Amino acid sequence: MTTVANGEADSALAVPADRGTCPFAPPPAYEQAHRAGPINRVSLWDGSPCWLLTGHRQARFVLGDRRFSADARVPGFPFLSPGRRELLDRTTPTFIRLDDPEHSRQRRLLTGDFIIKRVEAMRPQIQQIVDEALDRMVAHGGPADLVREYALPVPSLVICLLLGVPYADHGFFQAQSQTLLSLNSSLAEVDAAQHALNSYLVELAGRKQREPDESVLGRLVAKGEVTLEEAAAMGVLLLVAGHETTANMTALGTLALLQNPEQAERLRADPSLIKGAVEELLRYLTIVHLGIPRVALEDVDLDGTLIRAGDGVLCMASTANWDEEVFTGGDRLDVTRDARRHLAFGFGIHQCLGQPLARAELQIALQTLLERLPELRLAVPFEDLRYRSDMLVYGVHELPVTW
Amino acid sequence: MHVTIDQDRCCGAGQCVLTAPTVFDQGDDDGLVRLRTDRPEPAVQSDVRLAAALCPGGAITVHDSNT
Ligand code: HEM
Ligand code: SF4
């Protein structure tokens, strides 16, 4: 192990740390470390040292500072697990794992598609997708697994809408993206699904080149600045970044409301609270929970601690979002809180591109669920639920509910 | 209050438009920030300050003046 700049020995804290008894709370070991100070030296799963930033101000500083790179090919970049998702990241970098200027060049081909105005215009179609998913779940009858029947299909169909996938191909698209994200798929199955989606999107992009439309893919190929393969790769990135995240936020957000019935009641009584409530749920639950990774490109002084070029840094949005300096009583869910400073979508130039869409989906999906199923409740004991503790995106594996 | 923007630093996720819609806008094609006014009314000045703090790219600067 290397000696560290501030002369302290590496702490015993191993990352990722285990969750405690409350499934909504960040790992107790991080909270404990934070009480001693917001800048911690830790060791990763492979034994390599890394900085763990638990404070809101420190995490925000690093994410907003271009001296820290998001490029996984830079030596020292902290990998969170030997997981296959990160293997994919390493082999085909899209702009989420690139620095400027290339990051910006690619991102700007898409920013026009995610502006508030366009997303607002999609609301009626998102509402329809939500209504139909809920109709199907209710028609099957309870108890139902809310993850499978509601939380997963909604964002998948919204991405179909976004990319301009024709209705007839929705089944194929959903099945492949399910395989891509499922824990039960083998590496070979993941590869095959990734391939199938990729060739499908290349083909679709080609069709849109001949018959232009207003979808993301249609607009992208019309710009004439990317090849069909690059357009398809961006489509896959949107799917990977936008499906699992929104799905897990929907299910875990529902669970948090079921466990805090007085908060759910407030929302039912005053639907105008939904926007703030979604920000608060994003803050409280921070599903991108293993830390947002960066590597220092030069020596940086962070509050008197020297971060050296090549040091890996993990910005813990979860503890930052419970930081008492910014969110008083942050360990409580309060749908009336002003939570807008949360870091659940990250910060800096990589801050979530899809956030306007994610917000619209969550607002509509959660509000519709609360309104249409006033008796919604867990169909199993709370203690029996299993969580995605070791996965990049946190959530609940299954959420059996009845109504 | 006087507001300036730097489009080179904008990453277009629209936090400013959500926070202070009467002051900020986004270009239809590029998604980058535009100003509806560079002299916000007193009533929205605290929203503008929050928008500058929330802006992930550091693209918004608030200059205090006595106007
Ligand atoms: C609740 C749902 C979501 C959460 C919590 C979330 C969270 C995040 C976070 C934390 C990042 C920053 C990663 C980093 O800095 O390394 C990010 C980036 C990104 N997200 Fe999301 N996301 C969500 C939904 C979506 C949706 C719906 C889409 C698109 C359809 C999307 C597309 C992207 C893209 C393209 C990036 C990369 C941006 C860049 O590197 O410039 N996300 N997201
Ligand atoms: S908040 Fe900042 S980065 Fe985002 S659109 Fe507005 S000016 Fe651009």
PDB file of N, CA and C in Angstrom, chain A residues 193-262:
ATOM      1  N   ALA A 193     -27.109  -9.995 -25.982  1.00  0.00           N
ATOM      2  CA  ALA A 193     -28.159  -8.975 -25.939  1.00  0.00           C
ATOM      3  C   ALA A 193     -27.604  -7.627 -26.402  1.00  0.00           C
ATOM      4  N   GLN A 194     -26.408  -7.315 -25.942  1.00  0.00           N
ATOM      5  CA  GLN A 194     -25.768  -6.060 -26.322  1.00  0.00           C
ATOM      6  C   GLN A 194     -25.580  -6.008 -27.844  1.00  0.00           C
ATOM      7  N   HIS A 195     -25.152  -7.152 -28.400  1.00  0.00           N
ATOM      8  CA  HIS A 195     -24.962  -7.259 -29.837  1.00  0.00           C
ATOM      9  C   HIS A 195     -26.265  -7.085 -30.608  1.00  0.00           C
ATOM     10  N   ALA A 196     -27.288  -7.804 -30.122  1.00  0.00           N
ATOM     11  CA  ALA A 196     -28.583  -7.771 -30.796  1.00  0.00           C
ATOM     12  C   ALA A 196     -29.137  -6.345 -30.801  1.00  0.00           C
ATOM     13  N   LEU A 197     -29.053  -5.670 -29.643  1.00  0.00           N
ATOM     14  CA  LEU A 197     -29.559  -4.301 -29.552  1.00  0.00           C
ATOM     15  C   LEU A 197     -28.778  -3.383 -30.475  1.00  0.00           C
ATOM     16  N   ASN A 198     -27.454  -3.593 -30.456  1.00  0.00           N
ATOM     17  CA  ASN A 198     -26.602  -2.753 -31.261  1.00  0.00           C
ATOM     18  C   ASN A 198     -26.918  -2.889 -32.750  1.00  0.00           C
ATOM     19  N   SER A 199     -27.011  -4.139 -33.232  1.00  0.00           N
ATOM     20  CA  SER A 199     -27.297  -4.280 -34.674  1.00  0.00           C
ATOM     21  C   SER A 199     -28.706  -3.780 -34.987  1.00  0.00           C
ATOM     22  N   TYR A 200     -29.632  -4.013 -34.042  1.00  0.00           N
ATOM     23  CA  TYR A 200     -30.985  -3.495 -34.259  1.00  0.00           C
ATOM     24  C   TYR A 200     -30.957  -1.965 -34.418  1.00  0.00           C
ATOM     25  N   LEU A 201     -30.210  -1.303 -33.538  1.00  0.00           N
ATOM     26  CA  LEU A 201     -30.192   0.161 -33.564  1.00  0.00           C
ATOM     27  C   LEU A 201     -29.447   0.704 -34.790  1.00  0.00           C
ATOM     28  N   VAL A 202     -28.415  -0.014 -35.244  1.00  0.00           N
ATOM     29  CA  VAL A 202     -27.728   0.400 -36.471  1.00  0.00           C
ATOM     30  C   VAL A 202     -28.729   0.366 -37.621  1.00  0.00           C
ATOM     31  N   GLU A 203     -29.499  -0.713 -37.667  1.00  0.00           N
ATOM     32  CA  GLU A 203     -30.493  -0.893 -38.719  1.00  0.00           C
ATOM     33  C   GLU A 203     -31.558   0.210 -38.643  1.00  0.00           C
ATOM     34  N   LEU A 204     -32.028   0.443 -37.412  1.00  0.00           N
ATOM     35  CA  LEU A 204     -33.067   1.461 -37.193  1.00  0.00           C
ATOM     36  C   LEU A 204     -32.550   2.855 -37.575  1.00  0.00           C
ATOM     37  N   ALA A 205     -31.302   3.136 -37.196  1.00  0.00           N
ATOM     38  CA  ALA A 205     -30.723   4.440 -37.533  1.00  0.00           C
ATOM     39  C   ALA A 205     -30.647   4.606 -39.047  1.00  0.00           C
ATOM     40  N   GLY A 206     -30.321   3.520 -39.743  1.00  0.00           N
ATOM     41  CA  GLY A 206     -30.262   3.563 -41.201  1.00  0.00           C
ATOM     42  C   GLY A 206     -31.624   3.884 -41.802  1.00  0.00           C
ATOM     43  N   ARG A 207     -32.665   3.246 -41.221  1.00  0.00           N
ATOM     44  CA  ARG A 207     -34.019   3.516 -41.698  1.00  0.00           C
ATOM     45  C   ARG A 207     -34.377   4.987 -41.499  1.00  0.00           C
ATOM     46  N   LYS A 208     -33.935   5.534 -40.354  1.00  0.00           N
ATOM     47  CA  LYS A 208     -34.285   6.921 -40.045  1.00  0.00           C
ATOM     48  C   LYS A 208     -33.492   7.910 -40.898  1.00  0.00           C
ATOM     49  N   GLN A 209     -32.358   7.409 -41.414  1.00  0.00           N
ATOM     50  CA  GLN A 209     -31.596   8.267 -42.318  1.00  0.00           C
ATOM     51  C   GLN A 209     -32.388   8.443 -43.622  1.00  0.00           C
ATOM     52  N   ARG A 210     -33.052   7.346 -44.031  1.00  0.00           N
ATOM     53  CA  ARG A 210     -33.844   7.404 -45.267  1.00  0.00           C
ATOM     54  C   ARG A 210     -35.179   8.099 -45.033  1.00  0.00           C
ATOM     55  N   GLU A 211     -35.782   7.831 -43.853  1.00  0.00           N
ATOM     56  CA  GLU A 211     -37.074   8.452 -43.533  1.00  0.00           C
ATOM     57  C   GLU A 211     -36.947   9.204 -42.219  1.00  0.00           C
ATOM     58  N   PRO A 212     -36.473  10.445 -42.279  1.00  0.00           N
ATOM     59  CA  PRO A 212     -36.168  11.199 -41.058  1.00  0.00           C
ATOM     60  C   PRO A 212     -37.408  11.367 -40.167  1.00  0.00           C
ATOM     61  N   ASP A 213     -37.220  11.320 -38.844  1.00  0.00           N
ATOM     62  CA  ASP A 213     -38.292  11.669 -37.916  1.00  0.00           C
ATOM     63  C   ASP A 213     -37.709  12.483 -36.769  1.00  0.00           C
ATOM     64  N   GLU A 214     -38.562  12.824 -35.805  1.00  0.00           N
ATOM     65  CA  GLU A 214     -38.170  13.729 -34.726  1.00  0.00           C
ATOM     66  C   GLU A 214     -37.636  13.000 -33.492  1.00  0.00           C
ATOM     67  N   SER A 215     -37.435  11.673 -33.582  1.00  0.00           N
ATOM     68  CA  SER A 215     -36.907  10.941 -32.435  1.00  0.00           C
ATOM     69  C   SER A 215     -35.427  11.277 -32.244  1.00  0.00           C
ATOM     70  N   VAL A 216     -34.874  10.865 -31.095  1.00  0.00           N
ATOM     71  CA  VAL A 216     -33.456  11.123 -30.827  1.00  0.00           C
ATOM     72  C   VAL A 216     -32.581  10.541 -31.936  1.00  0.00           C
ATOM     73  N   LEU A 217     -32.853   9.294 -32.308  1.00  0.00           N
ATOM     74  CA  LEU A 217     -32.043   8.674 -33.369  1.00  0.00           C
ATOM     75  C   LEU A 217     -32.210   9.400 -34.697  1.00  0.00           C
ATOM     76  N   GLY A 218     -33.461   9.749 -35.011  1.00  0.00           N
ATOM     77  CA  GLY A 218     -33.742  10.446 -36.256  1.00  0.00           C
ATOM     78  C   GLY A 218     -32.989  11.759 -36.328  1.00  0.00           C
ATOM     79  N   ARG A 219     -33.047  12.529 -35.250  1.00  0.00           N
ATOM     80  CA  ARG A 219     -32.369  13.833 -35.228  1.00  0.00           C
ATOM     81  C   ARG A 219     -30.849  13.674 -35.276  1.00  0.00           C
ATOM     82  N   LEU A 220     -30.380  12.626 -34.594  1.00  0.00           N
ATOM     83  CA  LEU A 220     -28.938  12.387 -34.525  1.00  0.00           C
ATOM     84  C   LEU A 220     -28.366  12.081 -35.915  1.00  0.00           C
ATOM     85  N   VAL A 221     -29.008  11.168 -36.643  1.00  0.00           N
ATOM     86  CA  VAL A 221     -28.463  10.837 -37.964  1.00  0.00           C
ATOM     87  C   VAL A 221     -28.653  11.997 -38.945  1.00  0.00           C
ATOM     88  N   ALA A 222     -29.718  12.784 -38.734  1.00  0.00           N
ATOM     89  CA  ALA A 222     -29.955  13.923 -39.626  1.00  0.00           C
ATOM     90  C   ALA A 222     -28.839  14.965 -39.494  1.00  0.00           C
ATOM     91  N   LYS A 223     -28.208  15.021 -38.327  1.00  0.00           N
ATOM     92  CA  LYS A 223     -27.132  16.001 -38.134  1.00  0.00           C
ATOM     93  C   LYS A 223     -25.926  15.667 -39.003  1.00  0.00           C
ATOM     94  N   GLY A 224     -25.811  14.391 -39.384  1.00  0.00           N
ATOM     95  CA  GLY A 224     -24.723  13.992 -40.270  1.00  0.00           C
ATOM     96  C   GLY A 224     -23.343  14.052 -39.632  1.00  0.00           C
ATOM     97  N   GLU A 225     -23.273  14.062 -38.300  1.00  0.00           N
ATOM     98  CA  GLU A 225     -21.960  14.170 -37.649  1.00  0.00           C
ATOM     99  C   GLU A 225     -21.488  12.864 -37.041  1.00  0.00           C
ATOM    100  N   VAL A 226     -22.332  11.843 -37.106  1.00  0.00           N
ATOM    101  CA  VAL A 226     -21.928  10.549 -36.547  1.00  0.00           C
ATOM    102  C   VAL A 226     -22.248   9.443 -37.556  1.00  0.00           C
ATOM    103  N   THR A 227     -21.489   8.353 -37.434  1.00  0.00           N
ATOM    104  CA  THR A 227     -21.801   7.186 -38.264  1.00  0.00           C
ATOM    105  C   THR A 227     -23.002   6.471 -37.655  1.00  0.00           C
ATOM    106  N   LEU A 228     -23.588   5.559 -38.401  1.00  0.00           N
ATOM    107  CA  LEU A 228     -24.725   4.794 -37.885  1.00  0.00           C
ATOM    108  C   LEU A 228     -24.298   3.995 -36.658  1.00  0.00           C
ATOM    109  N   GLU A 229     -23.053   3.499 -36.652  1.00  0.00           N
ATOM    110  CA  GLU A 229     -22.555   2.733 -35.509  1.00  0.00           C
ATOM    111  C   GLU A 229     -22.458   3.621 -34.261  1.00  0.00           C
ATOM    112  N   GLU A 230     -21.966   4.846 -34.458  1.00  0.00           N
ATOM    113  CA  GLU A 230     -21.870   5.758 -33.311  1.00  0.00           C
ATOM    114  C   GLU A 230     -23.254   6.128 -32.790  1.00  0.00           C
ATOM    115  N   ALA A 231     -24.188   6.333 -33.712  1.00  0.00           N
ATOM    116  CA  ALA A 231     -25.552   6.648 -33.297  1.00  0.00           C
ATOM    117  C   ALA A 231     -26.134   5.495 -32.493  1.00  0.00           C
ATOM    118  N   ALA A 232     -25.882   4.262 -32.950  1.00  0.00           N
ATOM    119  CA  ALA A 232     -26.393   3.098 -32.234  1.00  0.00           C
ATOM    120  C   ALA A 232     -25.764   2.987 -30.850  1.00  0.00           C
ATOM    121  N   ALA A 233     -24.458   3.258 -30.753  1.00  0.00           N
ATOM    122  CA  ALA A 233     -23.778   3.182 -29.452  1.00  0.00           C
ATOM    123  C   ALA A 233     -24.367   4.196 -28.479  1.00  0.00           C
ATOM    124  N   MET A 234     -24.722   5.379 -28.980  1.00  0.00           N
ATOM    125  CA  MET A 234     -25.353   6.380 -28.108  1.00  0.00           C
ATOM    126  C   MET A 234     -26.730   5.910 -27.669  1.00  0.00           C
ATOM    127  N   GLY A 235     -27.423   5.234 -28.582  1.00  0.00           N
ATOM    128  CA  GLY A 235     -28.722   4.673 -28.220  1.00  0.00           C
ATOM    129  C   GLY A 235     -28.596   3.661 -27.101  1.00  0.00           C
ATOM    130  N   VAL A 236     -27.585   2.794 -27.192  1.00  0.00           N
ATOM    131  CA  VAL A 236     -27.370   1.800 -26.135  1.00  0.00           C
ATOM    132  C   VAL A 236     -27.008   2.502 -24.818  1.00  0.00           C
ATOM    133  N   LEU A 237     -26.189   3.557 -24.893  1.00  0.00           N
ATOM    134  CA  LEU A 237     -25.845   4.297 -23.669  1.00  0.00           C
ATOM    135  C   LEU A 237     -27.110   4.852 -23.013  1.00  0.00           C
ATOM    136  N   LEU A 238     -27.992   5.429 -23.807  1.00  0.00           N
ATOM    137  CA  LEU A 238     -29.223   5.992 -23.229  1.00  0.00           C
ATOM    138  C   LEU A 238     -30.045   4.891 -22.574  1.00  0.00           C
ATOM    139  N   LEU A 239     -30.062   3.733 -23.202  1.00  0.00           N
ATOM    140  CA  LEU A 239     -30.813   2.619 -22.635  1.00  0.00           C
ATOM    141  C   LEU A 239     -30.191   2.172 -21.314  1.00  0.00           C
ATOM    142  N   VAL A 240     -28.873   1.976 -21.321  1.00  0.00           N
ATOM    143  CA  VAL A 240     -28.204   1.476 -20.121  1.00  0.00           C
ATOM    144  C   VAL A 240     -28.297   2.499 -18.991  1.00  0.00           C
ATOM    145  N   ALA A 241     -28.124   3.787 -19.325  1.00  0.00           N
ATOM    146  CA  ALA A 241     -28.105   4.817 -18.279  1.00  0.00           C
ATOM    147  C   ALA A 241     -29.505   5.168 -17.799  1.00  0.00           C
ATOM    148  N   GLY A 242     -30.511   4.952 -18.654  1.00  0.00           N
ATOM    149  CA  GLY A 242     -31.833   5.462 -18.325  1.00  0.00           C
ATOM    150  C   GLY A 242     -32.853   4.433 -17.881  1.00  0.00           C
ATOM    151  N   HIS A 243     -32.572   3.151 -18.102  1.00  0.00           N
ATOM    152  CA  HIS A 243     -33.589   2.137 -17.818  1.00  0.00           C
ATOM    153  C   HIS A 243     -33.541   1.670 -16.371  1.00  0.00           C
ATOM    154  N   GLU A 244     -32.382   1.116 -16.011  1.00  0.00           N
ATOM    155  CA  GLU A 244     -32.205   0.535 -14.684  1.00  0.00           C
ATOM    156  C   GLU A 244     -32.360   1.595 -13.587  1.00  0.00           C
ATOM    157  N   THR A 245     -31.802   2.777 -13.847  1.00  0.00           N
ATOM    158  CA  THR A 245     -31.855   3.849 -12.854  1.00  0.00           C
ATOM    159  C   THR A 245     -33.307   4.247 -12.552  1.00  0.00           C
ATOM    160  N   THR A 246     -34.035   4.573 -13.602  1.00  0.00           N
ATOM    161  CA  THR A 246     -35.406   5.041 -13.389  1.00  0.00           C
ATOM    162  C   THR A 246     -36.260   3.918 -12.789  1.00  0.00           C
ATOM    163  N   ALA A 247     -36.022   2.680 -13.258  1.00  0.00           N
ATOM    164  CA  ALA A 247     -36.795   1.547 -12.741  1.00  0.00           C
ATOM    165  C   ALA A 247     -36.553   1.371 -11.235  1.00  0.00           C
ATOM    166  N   ASN A 248     -35.307   1.414 -10.829  1.00  0.00           N
ATOM    167  CA  ASN A 248     -35.020   1.210  -9.405  1.00  0.00           C
ATOM    168  C   ASN A 248     -35.497   2.370  -8.547  1.00  0.00           C
ATOM    169  N   MET A 249     -35.427   3.574  -9.084  1.00  0.00           N
ATOM    170  CA  MET A 249     -35.947   4.728  -8.338  1.00  0.00           C
ATOM    171  C   MET A 249     -37.455   4.592  -8.149  1.00  0.00           C
ATOM    172  N   THR A 250     -38.151   4.086  -9.167  1.00  0.00           N
ATOM    173  CA  THR A 250     -39.601   3.925  -9.062  1.00  0.00           C
ATOM    174  C   THR A 250     -39.948   2.924  -7.954  1.00  0.00           C
ATOM    175  N   ALA A 251     -39.284   1.768  -7.974  1.00  0.00           N
ATOM    176  CA  ALA A 251     -39.625   0.729  -7.000  1.00  0.00           C
ATOM    177  C   ALA A 251     -39.177   1.118  -5.597  1.00  0.00           C
ATOM    178  N   LEU A 252     -37.934   1.596  -5.466  1.00  0.00           N
ATOM    179  CA  LEU A 252     -37.448   1.948  -4.130  1.00  0.00           C
ATOM    180  C   LEU A 252     -38.187   3.177  -3.593  1.00  0.00           C
ATOM    181  N   GLY A 253     -38.533   4.104  -4.491  1.00  0.00           N
ATOM    182  CA  GLY A 253     -39.310   5.281  -4.085  1.00  0.00           C
ATOM    183  C   GLY A 253     -40.679   4.875  -3.563  1.00  0.00           C
ATOM    184  N   THR A 254     -41.300   3.914  -4.247  1.00  0.00           N
ATOM    185  CA  THR A 254     -42.594   3.406  -3.783  1.00  0.00           C
ATOM    186  C   THR A 254     -42.447   2.786  -2.391  1.00  0.00           C
ATOM    187  N   LEU A 255     -41.401   1.983  -2.229  1.00  0.00           N
ATOM    188  CA  LEU A 255     -41.184   1.341  -0.925  1.00  0.00           C
ATOM    189  C   LEU A 255     -40.972   2.384   0.175  1.00  0.00           C
ATOM    190  N   ALA A 256     -40.189   3.421  -0.120  1.00  0.00           N
ATOM    191  CA  ALA A 256     -39.942   4.459   0.890  1.00  0.00           C
ATOM    192  C   ALA A 256     -41.259   5.137   1.281  1.00  0.00           C
ATOM    193  N   LEU A 257     -42.145   5.323   0.318  1.00  0.00           N
ATOM    194  CA  LEU A 257     -43.439   5.949   0.635  1.00  0.00           C
ATOM    195  C   LEU A 257     -44.328   4.986   1.429  1.00  0.00           C
ATOM    196  N   LEU A 258     -44.257   3.685   1.105  1.00  0.00           N
ATOM    197  CA  LEU A 258     -45.053   2.713   1.868  1.00  0.00           C
ATOM    198  C   LEU A 258     -44.582   2.642   3.323  1.00  0.00           C
ATOM    199  N   GLN A 259     -43.281   2.816   3.518  1.00  0.00           N
ATOM    200  CA  GLN A 259     -42.729   2.746   4.883  1.00  0.00           C
ATOM    201  C   GLN A 259     -42.888   4.071   5.634  1.00  0.00           C
ATOM    202  N   ASN A 260     -43.252   5.114   4.919  1.00  0.00           N
ATOM    203  CA  ASN A 260     -43.498   6.419   5.549  1.00  0.00           C
ATOM    204  C   ASN A 260     -44.902   6.873   5.159  1.00  0.00           C
ATOM    205  N   PRO A 261     -45.928   6.150   5.668  1.00  0.00           N
ATOM    206  CA  PRO A 261     -47.299   6.387   5.171  1.00  0.00           C
ATOM    207  C   PRO A 261     -47.768   7.830   5.356  1.00  0.00           C
ATOM    208  N   GLU A 262     -47.256   8.523   6.376  1.00  0.00           N
ATOM    209  CA  GLU A 262     -47.710   9.909   6.557  1.00  0.00           C
ATOM    210  C   GLU A 262     -47.208  10.795   5.417  1.00  0.00           C
TER     211      GLU A 262
END
